[in-house]
Every structure is written in structure tokens, then in C-alpha cells.
């Protein structure tokens, strides 16, 4: 195990535990206007008592606090995240720099349009690029995350069908789908009908033909699917749906496998979302922000969220006059700062660069599959693309599950892969290296996985009680859920 | 390409190991009909310098160096330098959602602190780890109230941010959730309580009010709570200007607070990314959307933090989840956490009072239209010149004036919403006041 | 291990009938499958159910399962112990961790349920 070695790691209390009255980390300038008495200005009943329990620390303590905390995290900057379906690729630092360009970062969403042409151009440029990449006709950048984009997309379908007299009742979702898909369908007011995958783990076209009827509004599909396998029958599926007046929604989470190779618009997709924080490198930041642009075919364009970017001559403007729009899904225009980063990413790559990225992403995943096939069970044997899914079947016989193996991987210096998803694989190990990993890093990952497979046979307890090398051991999630403590309180 | 860490010999070795001689072979199994078969119609990749130049060119096409009197849900506050220092650390910036607690104690600890501070600020029991923005937080709060009361109707004040109300409608339309508007008093600019009394019934799940409201006025939360609770409806209180909580009485009578944290060191950034929050009373915890961090112990007895109550969420509950939210605004919430730490208990109050002082100064020189008590925004009826003309003249002096209200409130055409923060200078405020008053004064003289 | 005087369902619920009062719970097999229980969501007293209706749900850290009523009737009482100590369902599923008491409206339904012996072979076959 030569990827990691122990090193003293600072402990750190909570802010409230080191707070002390009179400490301060700020200084406000002197007022250049007369001071006011808050009670006089607002009315005494409107003035609060002090914020009880709010911390008071110095600037040094504040910086040390967050710095120490940060050292307890793993991050892409440390090493690979083999998380399937997350596309944890390198977050380019130039993107951070340009997102902080003052005139863009400081722009108020309601400032005059004449003073916002630069920002609007950025968005228009990104819309056009994403349309080209996906093979679709129009793009909205308003949704703030993938799930938000999914909701937007399904609402677009609803509006389209409603205009035709019948919004229909249900959305078909494969049993291999990400949890946001059925959750989204429910919020959009549709019933969810599960469509089981075939024995090969892909779309069962025969089942689809039987199930699609006048009550079905759409099928939500991920392509390649959550097994990392390309849905070869996707065009056929699209035809089946269209013949019955239903639509095809694509979850674009796995777009990293397709760029420059195949475009969803070309294989029958009517509407899809993209995850800019996956395929387009914007940072995960510990859970967000993301952005979930939605790309549509012409027929759905009139329903896109309002406002839309419109150009008259050389001037860009926001068009609010969109009578058939589904309305707004977010205040203002979208996660602009995230959009800047995604555009910078696209500019850096260019068309052929994006294609090369996809090719390396797939090469890395297939390389890992070949190396680990002998050690982990491969439930589906078709060619995989940017990710590969093993099952823990072999190890489970010795009492060790995918979650344990993932935890042991931590001792080797890696973040675990995606554990227990998709649900159609028993005890799944879902691995997606992305294109920004070197052969070195990947070889070390492979070595670690092989070493663990051997440990399962010789010393399963070691794996079952992992991780051993971290600051903290496995946490008691049961206690956390039974008696939730969701905030600090003074003793 | 500088982000692809492979040499040609690496690639060759790996292709061999895969049993293929070219990368294209890895895609050979794709049906011919779906292949793109051409290059993307996109410009070739450019250098770092050229990327900087591209965005510099865009910046030049955007206004810069203007003083601004715009508020209306997005506020110009000073961003302490520590904020970007902390969030730029790779361990925060490039880390994943903290599902694996052993590798994420940094993120989890800071979220636990964030949840705590939001509760302390708002006077509520539990806060989540963030929503997309204030608008979607409000929509989710309405859906929460519907689930908790098993009722469908929502009443929302007209003085709630217009775009927030638009987002609510988009969500409500598909939830069999009728939404009705509550009026405001034309004198005070505050919620019309009579209108609320007349419209509320036993089917009302939630009454939604904003404070300070869109007109900047501290609204009638206590009275709205009384009326709502008497009919078994929940009170949802919304805020868009988080700094106001430094001095304003928190909405302790609320059942759910939905708010926007952009004021806490989040760049206005042409509308996003921002961070919404939802904070609630304990009893609604199982209906709460979004991620929650809880305190626990690890196998060695150390205090540790982890994501908890995940059975509410989409990855487990799927179509029965409390929300479809997955990615949130974690890094943005961290900005807010650092901001709250830098200012702290005294600083946040001092900052809020400075905002109050600036707005009072400006308001003293023009005449607020409404009599209600305001924080750092207020409405002014602009006499004797169209608002557009007033704002055009201000632009010549590199000042962006307030929001012309005819955009959202036709009944208030000819009025403007002015916002003054700790960053507004006396000189600029004098300019604005003079521009507003001069035309009227000229008229008065001749009258 | 499985009480003789209980009747069982395929979905691993049990019911003990005393006159027209039925006490319901989950079997030991069910709690093993679910793992450490963190929360039990029970119906309100007064709720009327038909055989097979969902009565509520059981949560572990990473999963949620609905549980179904083996009989038709009216919910009379729910077990408040489980709100404080959901772990009781793991330690005493056939006793202290009963879920719901129901006034039976169709006692004949009990005939169609499994005996202890039938249930034991059912779970044996499932393995």
C-alpha cells in the first residue's frame, strides 16, 4: 500500500465551542451618514434580541477552523473518485478564475440589459454549444441541477400533451433508473410505472410495445444506462413511443460516454437534461452547486421556461412574452456562475477535445473492467462504455459486501466507488474513472481492488471493519437516524 | 489536451490491455445509425490565455464600476476575503457529496455548523443543508405544508417576491394546489389582514408571507400566524435579504421558514448560483426536503457527523420522496457559513444596523411611499418624470437606479424600489435623492 | 420460534386474533431482512383498512418498506413504544413490538393466512 501514509491531522472543535464574547473577525467602516436607533426606525417590537449562540471568533481562528476542517476531506485534487454516474473529473482552475471576472460576478440580474450584453452572450454561446453537442434544437439554462432539469423536462412534455388535449397519466421508468427520475415524475403529477430491464439489463423493447398506450406520457431513459451499456434499441424505443403520441426523455447524466460519438437528438430523444457538474467539469463543492440545462427538439421549444434569450440585430434581450411557456422554475436566469465554468470548459476543449475526452473516459473504464474481471463478478457482459458495474456476489459468499469493499478502498487512498446502485444488480460496485485520470492513478486503483479481493479471502474481518487508517472509523448511522441531533446546542 | 493525463505510449499500452488497436474500436458496438460521423461544429480548443481574454471581452460588454441601488432579491454586500480563500481550497471545492462520512468530515462538520447558525438566526428548530434558491425553497415549503396538513390550498401575499410566486405556480399547478393571492394595504405596504381573514378556510394548507417583503417592509408575521393557526394552516415565512435577520425579530411564529442566503457573501453573479434554505419546527422533520447532517459517534467513540434521515430522499424513497432534490448548493452554503463566522454575533447586528442607517438617510431625503417600517429597501413614488428617465440620468453618472415597479406591479407604475446597503456611499445617495427630488422641486416652485 | 397461535402472510406480517380483536406485527424474518430499524410509521387510530392495504412503513438507515394489513378492520390502537424505541422491532418482533391492534370486520380472512409451520417452510423456500 504505497499510495497513502499516516500523518498528524489537526483536531478542531465546532465554532460554538471556541466562541468567546468580544472576539471579532470583522471591521466595518465608519458610517458616512447619521447613526440610527434600530428601535426608533423599525419599532421596538421588530428589533431582535442578540443572536443567541452565534459564534464570536477572530480572523485567525476563523481561517484555521475552516482550513483544519478542509484537511479532513478527500477531493478530486487528492486523487481519483471512481464514483459511477458522478463523472468526478478534474475541475479546471481557469474556470474558477474567469467565473470571478468582476463585471460578471458582480452583475445584478435586474441591471439594465444594455449593461448585461456580456453575460447574455455567455449564456447564448453556451446554449448554442450544448445544442450542437446534444443534437437538439433549443436549450434552457434555467434549471439549477439535474433533478431540477428533469422536472423541467417532464413539465415540458406535460404542456405539449396538454395542448393536444390530454396530458396523460403515467411515466415509464426503468428499474435501473436514478432515484431522481421517479421522484421527479411524482412532483410533476404523474404516476410512475416501472418497466423491468431485459435479462441483458437493457431496455426491453418487447415489454415497451406491450406497455405503451394512450395513458403513457413518456419514457425516461438514461443512455448509456446505469450499467454503462449503450441502449442499442433506443431508436426503436423512440419510434414505439412516438407512434403512440408519447415522448422520449433522456437523463443526460452519462453524457460523458457520448460526446462527439453519438448525439441524443439523432437517436430519437425529444427532451433531455445535462449535468454541468458531471460532464462539463463544474466543481461538486461538497454537494453543489450544479446546473441542469434542458435541451429540446423544436416541438417543445415554445414551452421552455420564461424568459428566453432573444437577439435583435446585435442586441440580446430577455423575452418574457412567451404565452405557452411552463413558467419559471427558478428566480432569475439560472446558475450563471456555473454556466461560465461550463463554457470555459467547452472553450478549452473545442469540438475534437470533447470527443477525445469521451474516448479516454471509455478507454479508462474498459481498461479497469479487463483488469478486474477475474476478481469481481460481472453480471452483464456486453461492452461497457464510460463506467462498469460489478457485483459483490463472489465476496458476499464470504460474508463481505460491496459497502465493506468500498470502505477498505479508503485505506488504500481512494474514495469508494458507487455502492449498491443500480438496484438491478445485487450488491453493485459501480466504477467510473473519467478521462482525467492518468494510467498511474488507474493502475494503483486496480492494484488496490485486487489486493482487497485477496484480503476478502484471507482476512475478511479486515475488510468488514474498514476503514482503519482514517481519522474516524465507521459512523453509527443507526443512532444518527433514531435520535437525530441536527444542530449544536449549548450544554 | 492539458486535462488528459495520458501520453501516447500510455494510451497504446492501455488499448493493448483492452485487446483493441484503436480507441474507435471501443465504440464499434454502437449501431451505425446513431453515430455522429462528423466533427462537432464548434471552434477548436483554445489556450488558457485566450479563455481569460474571451471572458474579459464579455466583461467589457457588461457594465462595471457602477454604484447600484438595486435590491429586489439580490443584494450588493461586501464579501469578506476569507470567503473565497476557504471555498477555493481544493478539499472543499473539488470534494463530492459527503455520503462516505469517513472521508467527508470537513464538509459534514461545516454543514452541521451551517444548520445550527441558520436555526439560531431564524429561531427555528431544524434547518437543512440548502435548496437551489429562495424561490424553490418557498415552493418546496408549500408542498411540505400540503403534506403535513393533508390539505391543498395555498395563500400567498402579493408582497412576496414576484418571481418566487411565479416559481410556486409552476410547481403548484401539477400538485392540485390552488394558489391565491393576498393583497396589501395601500398605505402601509403591509399584508392586508382582512383579505387574509376573508380568504382563509379549512382547506388552506399554508399562508405564505415575506419579511422584509418585496417593498422592503417588515411585515405582519405575528398577526398572520394567529390567523393561519386558528384555521389549522401552517405559516410559511420567506426572506430574501438575509442580513435583515441581524436586526429584525426572527419569525418565531412560523412553522416553516424559506429563505435566500445570497446576501451572505454570495456574488450577485447575474442571478446564480445562490443558496436557499428551509428551516422548520421539529415536528415536521419527516416532511423536510433536502439533505440533513446529524451528529453521531464513530466506532472508536469519537464525535462524528453524517448525512441522516435519508429515507426521506429520492435515492431511497424514489417516487414517494419528500422532494426530487439531489445536488444542492453546498459550496454556496459554505460561503454563507464563512460569512456568518467572520461577522459573528456582534458583526451581523452591526452590519444590519449600518444598512438601516444608510437606507434611513436616503429615505429621509426622498419620501417613501409606504408608511410601514423598512429595512434596507423602500418604495418611492417618482413625481414628474418617468422612472425610466430618472434611471437614464443616473446611469450617466455611473449609478444604477432602483427597480421600476411597473415591471411587476402595474398598480405601482411610476414608483421605484430603492435599496441602500453598507456599500452605498453618501455621495451616491445624494445623487439619487437629488435626481428624484429636483424634477418635483422644479414643479413645486412653479405651482 | 414462530408462535403457533399467530397467523402469517407471505409479506411477513403476523396477526394474533383474540375474539374480534387482532394484534399485528412483523415477523422475525422481516426484521432480519430490514436490518437496524430507525423509524416506524404507523396509521392513525380510527383508520379503516382492507386486507392487503398498506398500513404504514418501516425504515432502516438505507431502506424503507411498506407493511400491509393481513386483515380487514378498524385500527383501534397503535404501539407508542415504537416511536421512542424503534429498535424494539429488532429485539422483540413477536411481543413488545406489535404494531397495531385492529377490530376485525371479516374474521374469516384468518383461514386464508398461513400457520406457523406453513410460514416457516415459506421462508425456508425463499432462501
Coordinates of C-alpha atoms in Angstrom, one line a residue, chain B residues 75-421:
Chain B
X75 CA -28.1 42.4 -2.8
X76 CA -24.7 44.1 -3.0
X77 CA -22.9 43.4 0.2
X78 CA -19.2 43.3 0.9
X79 CA -17.7 39.8 0.6
X80 CA -15.0 39.2 3.2
X81 CA -11.8 38.0 1.7
X82 CA -11.8 34.8 3.8
X83 CA -14.8 33.5 1.9
X84 CA -13.1 32.9 -1.4
X85 CA -10.0 31.7 0.4
X86 CA -11.9 28.9 2.1
X87 CA -14.2 27.8 -0.8
X88 CA -11.2 27.8 -3.2
X89 CA -9.4 25.2 -1.1
X90 CA -9.5 22.1 -3.3
X91 CA -10.6 20.0 -0.4
X92 CA -13.9 21.9 -0.3
X93 CA -14.2 22.9 -4.0
X94 CA -13.5 19.5 -5.5
X95 CA -15.0 17.2 -3.0
X96 CA -18.1 15.1 -3.5
X97 CA -21.4 14.9 -1.6
X98 CA -20.5 13.6 1.8
X99 CA -22.1 10.1 1.5
X100 CA -18.9 8.5 2.8
X101 CA -18.6 10.0 6.2
X102 CA -15.1 8.9 6.9
X103 CA -13.7 10.9 4.0
X104 CA -16.0 13.9 4.4
X105 CA -15.9 15.2 8.0
X106 CA -14.8 18.6 6.8
X107 CA -17.9 19.1 4.7
X108 CA -20.2 17.4 7.2
X109 CA -18.9 19.5 10.1
X110 CA -19.3 22.7 8.3
X111 CA -22.8 21.8 7.2
X112 CA -23.7 21.0 10.8
X113 CA -22.4 24.4 11.9
X114 CA -24.4 25.9 9.0
X115 CA -27.6 24.2 10.0
X116 CA -27.0 25.4 13.6
X117 CA -26.4 29.0 12.6
X118 CA -29.5 29.1 10.4
X119 CA -31.6 27.9 13.3
X120 CA -30.1 30.5 15.6
X121 CA -30.7 33.2 13.1
X122 CA -34.3 32.3 12.3
X123 CA -35.4 31.0 15.6
X124 CA -36.4 27.6 14.2
X125 CA -35.6 24.1 15.3
X126 CA -34.1 22.4 12.3
X127 CA -32.5 23.7 9.1
X128 CA -31.5 21.6 6.0
X129 CA -28.2 21.8 4.1
X130 CA -29.6 24.1 1.4
X131 CA -32.0 24.3 -1.6
X132 CA -31.4 25.8 -5.0
X133 CA -32.6 29.2 -4.1
X134 CA -35.2 31.1 -2.1
X135 CA -37.8 30.7 -4.8
X136 CA -37.6 26.9 -5.0
X137 CA -37.2 26.7 -1.2
X138 CA -40.6 28.5 -1.0
X139 CA -42.2 26.2 -3.5
X140 CA -40.9 23.2 -1.6
X141 CA -42.1 24.7 1.7
X142 CA -45.6 25.0 0.2
X143 CA -45.5 21.3 -0.8
X144 CA -44.3 20.4 2.6
X145 CA -47.2 22.2 4.2
X146 CA -49.6 20.4 2.0
X147 CA -48.1 17.0 3.0
X148 CA -48.1 17.9 6.7
X149 CA -51.7 19.2 6.9
X150 CA -53.1 16.9 4.2
X151 CA -54.7 19.9 2.6
X152 CA -54.2 21.5 -0.8
X153 CA -54.8 25.3 -0.8
X154 CA -52.1 28.0 -0.6
X155 CA -52.5 31.7 0.1
X156 CA -49.5 33.8 -0.8
X157 CA -49.1 37.5 -0.2
X158 CA -48.7 39.8 -3.3
X159 CA -45.8 41.3 -1.5
X160 CA -43.8 38.1 -1.8
X161 CA -41.1 38.4 -4.5
X162 CA -42.9 38.2 -7.9
X163 CA -40.5 35.6 -9.3
X164 CA -40.8 33.5 -6.2
X165 CA -44.6 33.5 -6.8
X166 CA -44.1 32.5 -10.4
X167 CA -42.0 29.5 -9.4
X168 CA -44.6 28.5 -6.8
X169 CA -47.2 28.5 -9.5
X170 CA -45.1 26.3 -11.8
X171 CA -44.8 23.7 -9.0
X172 CA -48.3 24.1 -7.6
X173 CA -50.0 23.6 -11.0
X174 CA -49.1 20.0 -11.1
X175 CA -49.8 19.2 -7.4
X176 CA -53.5 20.0 -7.5
X177 CA -52.6 23.0 -5.4
X178 CA -54.7 26.1 -6.0
X179 CA -52.8 29.3 -5.2
X180 CA -54.5 32.5 -4.3
X181 CA -53.0 36.0 -3.7
X182 CA -53.4 38.1 -0.6
X183 CA -53.5 41.9 -1.1
X184 CA -51.5 44.6 0.7
X185 CA -52.5 47.8 2.4
X186 CA -52.0 50.7 0.0
X187 CA -50.9 53.0 2.9
X188 CA -48.6 50.8 4.9
X189 CA -47.4 48.4 2.2
X190 CA -48.0 45.5 4.6
X191 CA -50.1 42.4 4.3
X192 CA -53.9 43.1 4.2
X193 CA -55.0 41.0 7.2
X194 CA -58.7 41.5 6.4
X195 CA -58.0 39.9 3.0
X196 CA -56.4 37.0 4.7
X197 CA -59.3 36.6 7.1
X198 CA -61.8 36.5 4.3
X199 CA -59.8 34.1 2.1
X200 CA -58.5 31.5 4.6
X201 CA -60.6 28.4 5.1
X202 CA -60.3 24.8 6.4
X203 CA -58.7 23.7 3.1
X204 CA -55.8 26.1 3.4
X205 CA -52.5 24.3 3.9
X206 CA -50.2 27.3 4.0
X207 CA -50.2 31.1 4.3
X208 CA -47.0 32.5 2.8
X209 CA -45.7 35.9 3.7
X210 CA -42.3 37.5 3.2
X211 CA -40.4 39.7 5.6
X212 CA -39.0 42.1 4.9
X213 CA -41.4 42.0 2.0
X214 CA -40.7 42.8 -1.6
X215 CA -41.2 46.5 -0.8
X216 CA -38.6 46.2 2.0
X217 CA -41.1 46.4 4.8
X218 CA -41.1 44.3 8.0
X219 CA -44.4 42.6 7.6
X220 CA -47.2 41.3 9.9
X221 CA -45.8 37.9 10.7
X222 CA -47.4 37.6 14.2
X223 CA -50.9 38.5 13.1
X224 CA -50.6 36.3 10.0
X225 CA -49.6 33.4 12.3
X226 CA -52.5 33.9 14.6
X227 CA -55.0 33.8 11.7
X228 CA -53.3 30.9 9.9
X229 CA -53.0 28.8 13.1
X230 CA -56.6 29.4 14.1
X231 CA -57.7 27.6 10.9
X232 CA -55.1 24.9 11.1
X233 CA -53.0 26.2 8.3
X234 CA -49.2 26.5 8.5
X235 CA -47.4 29.8 8.3
X236 CA -44.5 29.9 5.8
X237 CA -42.3 32.9 6.2
X238 CA -40.0 33.9 3.4
X239 CA -36.9 36.1 3.4
X240 CA -34.8 37.3 0.5
X241 CA -32.5 39.7 2.4
X242 CA -30.7 37.5 5.0
X243 CA -28.8 40.5 6.5
X244 CA -32.1 41.7 7.8
X245 CA -32.0 38.9 10.4
X246 CA -29.1 40.7 12.0
X247 CA -31.5 43.2 13.5
X248 CA -35.1 42.1 12.7
X249 CA -37.0 40.0 15.1
X250 CA -36.9 36.4 13.7
X251 CA -40.1 34.8 12.6
X252 CA -40.6 32.6 15.7
X253 CA -44.3 32.1 14.9
X254 CA -43.5 30.4 11.6
X255 CA -43.9 26.7 11.0
X256 CA -41.6 26.8 8.0
X257 CA -39.0 29.5 7.1
X258 CA -37.9 29.5 3.4
X259 CA -35.2 31.9 2.5
X260 CA -32.3 33.1 0.3
X261 CA -28.8 33.5 1.6
X262 CA -27.3 35.4 -1.4
X263 CA -26.7 38.4 0.9
X264 CA -24.1 36.3 2.9
X265 CA -21.1 36.8 0.6
X266 CA -22.6 35.2 -2.5
X267 CA -21.7 37.2 -5.6
X268 CA -24.8 38.5 -7.4
X269 CA -23.4 36.7 -10.4
X270 CA -26.2 37.7 -12.8
X271 CA -28.7 35.6 -10.8
X272 CA -26.9 32.5 -9.6
X273 CA -25.7 30.2 -8.1
X274 CA -27.4 31.3 -4.9
X275 CA -28.5 29.2 -1.9
X276 CA -31.9 28.7 -0.5
X277 CA -32.7 27.2 2.9
X278 CA -35.7 25.7 4.6
X279 CA -35.9 25.8 8.4
X280 CA -38.8 24.2 10.4
X281 CA -40.3 23.2 13.7
X282 CA -39.1 19.8 14.9
X283 CA -42.4 18.1 14.4
X284 CA -42.3 18.4 10.6
X285 CA -38.8 16.8 10.3
X286 CA -40.0 13.8 8.3
X287 CA -41.6 16.0 5.7
X288 CA -38.4 18.1 5.2
X289 CA -36.8 18.0 1.8
X290 CA -33.1 18.1 1.1
X291 CA -30.1 16.8 2.9
X292 CA -29.6 16.8 6.6
X293 CA -26.4 16.3 8.6
X294 CA -26.7 14.8 12.0
X295 CA -24.3 14.2 14.9
X296 CA -23.3 10.7 16.0
X297 CA -20.3 8.7 17.1
X298 CA -17.9 6.5 15.2
X299 CA -16.7 3.0 16.0
X300 CA -14.0 4.4 18.3
X301 CA -16.3 6.7 20.3
X302 CA -15.3 9.9 18.6
X303 CA -17.9 12.6 17.8
X304 CA -18.6 12.4 14.1
X305 CA -21.1 13.7 11.6
X306 CA -23.0 12.0 8.8
X307 CA -25.9 12.5 6.4
X308 CA -29.1 11.3 8.1
X309 CA -32.8 10.7 7.7
X310 CA -32.0 9.8 4.1
X311 CA -35.2 7.7 3.8
X312 CA -37.0 11.0 3.1
X313 CA -34.9 11.5 -0.1
X314 CA -35.1 10.4 -3.7
X315 CA -32.4 7.9 -3.8
X316 CA -34.2 5.7 -1.3
X317 CA -37.9 6.7 -1.3
X318 CA -38.0 7.4 -5.1
X319 CA -41.5 8.4 -6.2
X320 CA -42.6 8.8 -2.6
X321 CA -39.7 11.1 -1.6
X322 CA -40.3 14.5 0.0
X323 CA -38.6 16.1 -3.0
X324 CA -36.6 15.1 -6.1
X325 CA -33.7 17.3 -5.0
X326 CA -30.2 15.6 -5.1
X327 CA -27.5 18.2 -5.8
X328 CA -28.0 21.3 -3.6
X329 CA -25.9 24.4 -3.2
X330 CA -23.3 23.1 -0.7
X331 CA -20.3 25.2 -1.7
X332 CA -22.5 28.3 -1.8
X333 CA -23.8 27.5 1.7
X334 CA -20.2 27.2 2.8
X335 CA -19.7 30.8 1.6
X336 CA -22.5 31.8 3.8
X337 CA -21.1 29.9 6.7
X338 CA -17.7 31.7 6.4
X339 CA -19.6 35.0 6.2
X340 CA -21.6 34.3 9.3
X341 CA -18.4 33.3 11.1
X342 CA -16.5 36.4 10.1
X343 CA -19.2 38.8 11.2
X344 CA -20.4 36.7 14.1
X345 CA -22.9 37.6 16.7
X346 CA -22.0 41.3 17.0
X347 CA -20.9 41.9 13.5
X348 CA -24.1 40.7 11.8
X349 CA -26.1 43.1 14.0
X350 CA -23.7 46.0 13.3
X351 CA -23.9 45.3 9.6
X352 CA -27.6 45.2 9.7
X353 CA -27.8 48.5 11.6
X354 CA -25.4 50.1 9.1
X355 CA -27.8 49.0 6.3
X356 CA -30.7 50.5 8.3
X357 CA -28.8 53.8 8.7
X358 CA -27.9 54.1 5.0
X359 CA -31.5 53.4 4.0
X360 CA -32.9 55.8 6.6
X361 CA -30.6 58.5 5.3
X362 CA -31.7 58.1 1.7
X363 CA -35.3 57.8 2.7
X364 CA -35.0 61.0 4.7
X365 CA -34.1 62.8 1.5
X366 CA -36.9 61.4 -0.7
X367 CA -40.3 60.3 0.5
X368 CA -41.1 56.6 1.0
X369 CA -44.5 55.7 -0.5
X370 CA -45.5 53.3 2.2
X371 CA -45.6 54.0 6.0
X372 CA -44.6 50.6 7.1
X373 CA -41.2 50.1 8.8
X374 CA -38.5 49.1 6.3
X375 CA -35.0 47.6 6.5
X376 CA -32.7 48.5 3.6
X377 CA -35.2 48.8 0.8
X378 CA -38.2 51.1 0.3
X379 CA -40.6 52.3 -2.4
X380 CA -40.6 55.8 -3.7
X381 CA -43.2 57.4 -6.0
X382 CA -41.3 59.3 -8.6
X383 CA -43.1 62.5 -9.4
X384 CA -42.9 64.5 -12.6
X385 CA -40.6 62.2 -14.5
X386 CA -40.9 58.7 -15.8
X387 CA -38.9 56.2 -13.8
X388 CA -37.0 55.2 -17.0
X389 CA -35.9 58.8 -17.4
X390 CA -34.8 59.1 -13.8
X391 CA -32.7 55.9 -14.2
X392 CA -31.3 57.0 -17.5
X393 CA -30.0 60.2 -16.0
X394 CA -28.5 58.3 -13.1
X395 CA -26.7 55.9 -15.5
X396 CA -24.9 58.9 -17.0
X397 CA -23.3 59.3 -13.5
X398 CA -22.5 55.6 -13.3
X399 CA -25.3 54.9 -10.9
X400 CA -27.8 52.1 -11.5
X401 CA -31.1 53.2 -10.0
X402 CA -33.8 51.2 -8.3
X403 CA -36.1 48.7 -9.8
X404 CA -39.0 50.3 -11.7
X405 CA -42.0 48.6 -10.1
X406 CA -44.3 48.7 -13.2
X407 CA -42.4 45.6 -14.2
X408 CA -44.2 43.5 -11.6
X409 CA -46.9 45.8 -10.0
X410 CA -48.9 47.7 -12.6
X411 CA -50.8 49.4 -9.8
X412 CA -47.5 50.9 -8.7
X413 CA -46.4 52.2 -12.1
X414 CA -44.3 55.4 -11.6
X415 CA -42.7 54.0 -8.4
X416 CA -39.2 52.7 -7.9
X417 CA -37.8 50.2 -5.3
X418 CA -34.5 51.6 -3.9
X419 CA -32.0 49.6 -1.9
X420 CA -29.2 51.0 0.1
X421 CA -26.6 48.8 1.8

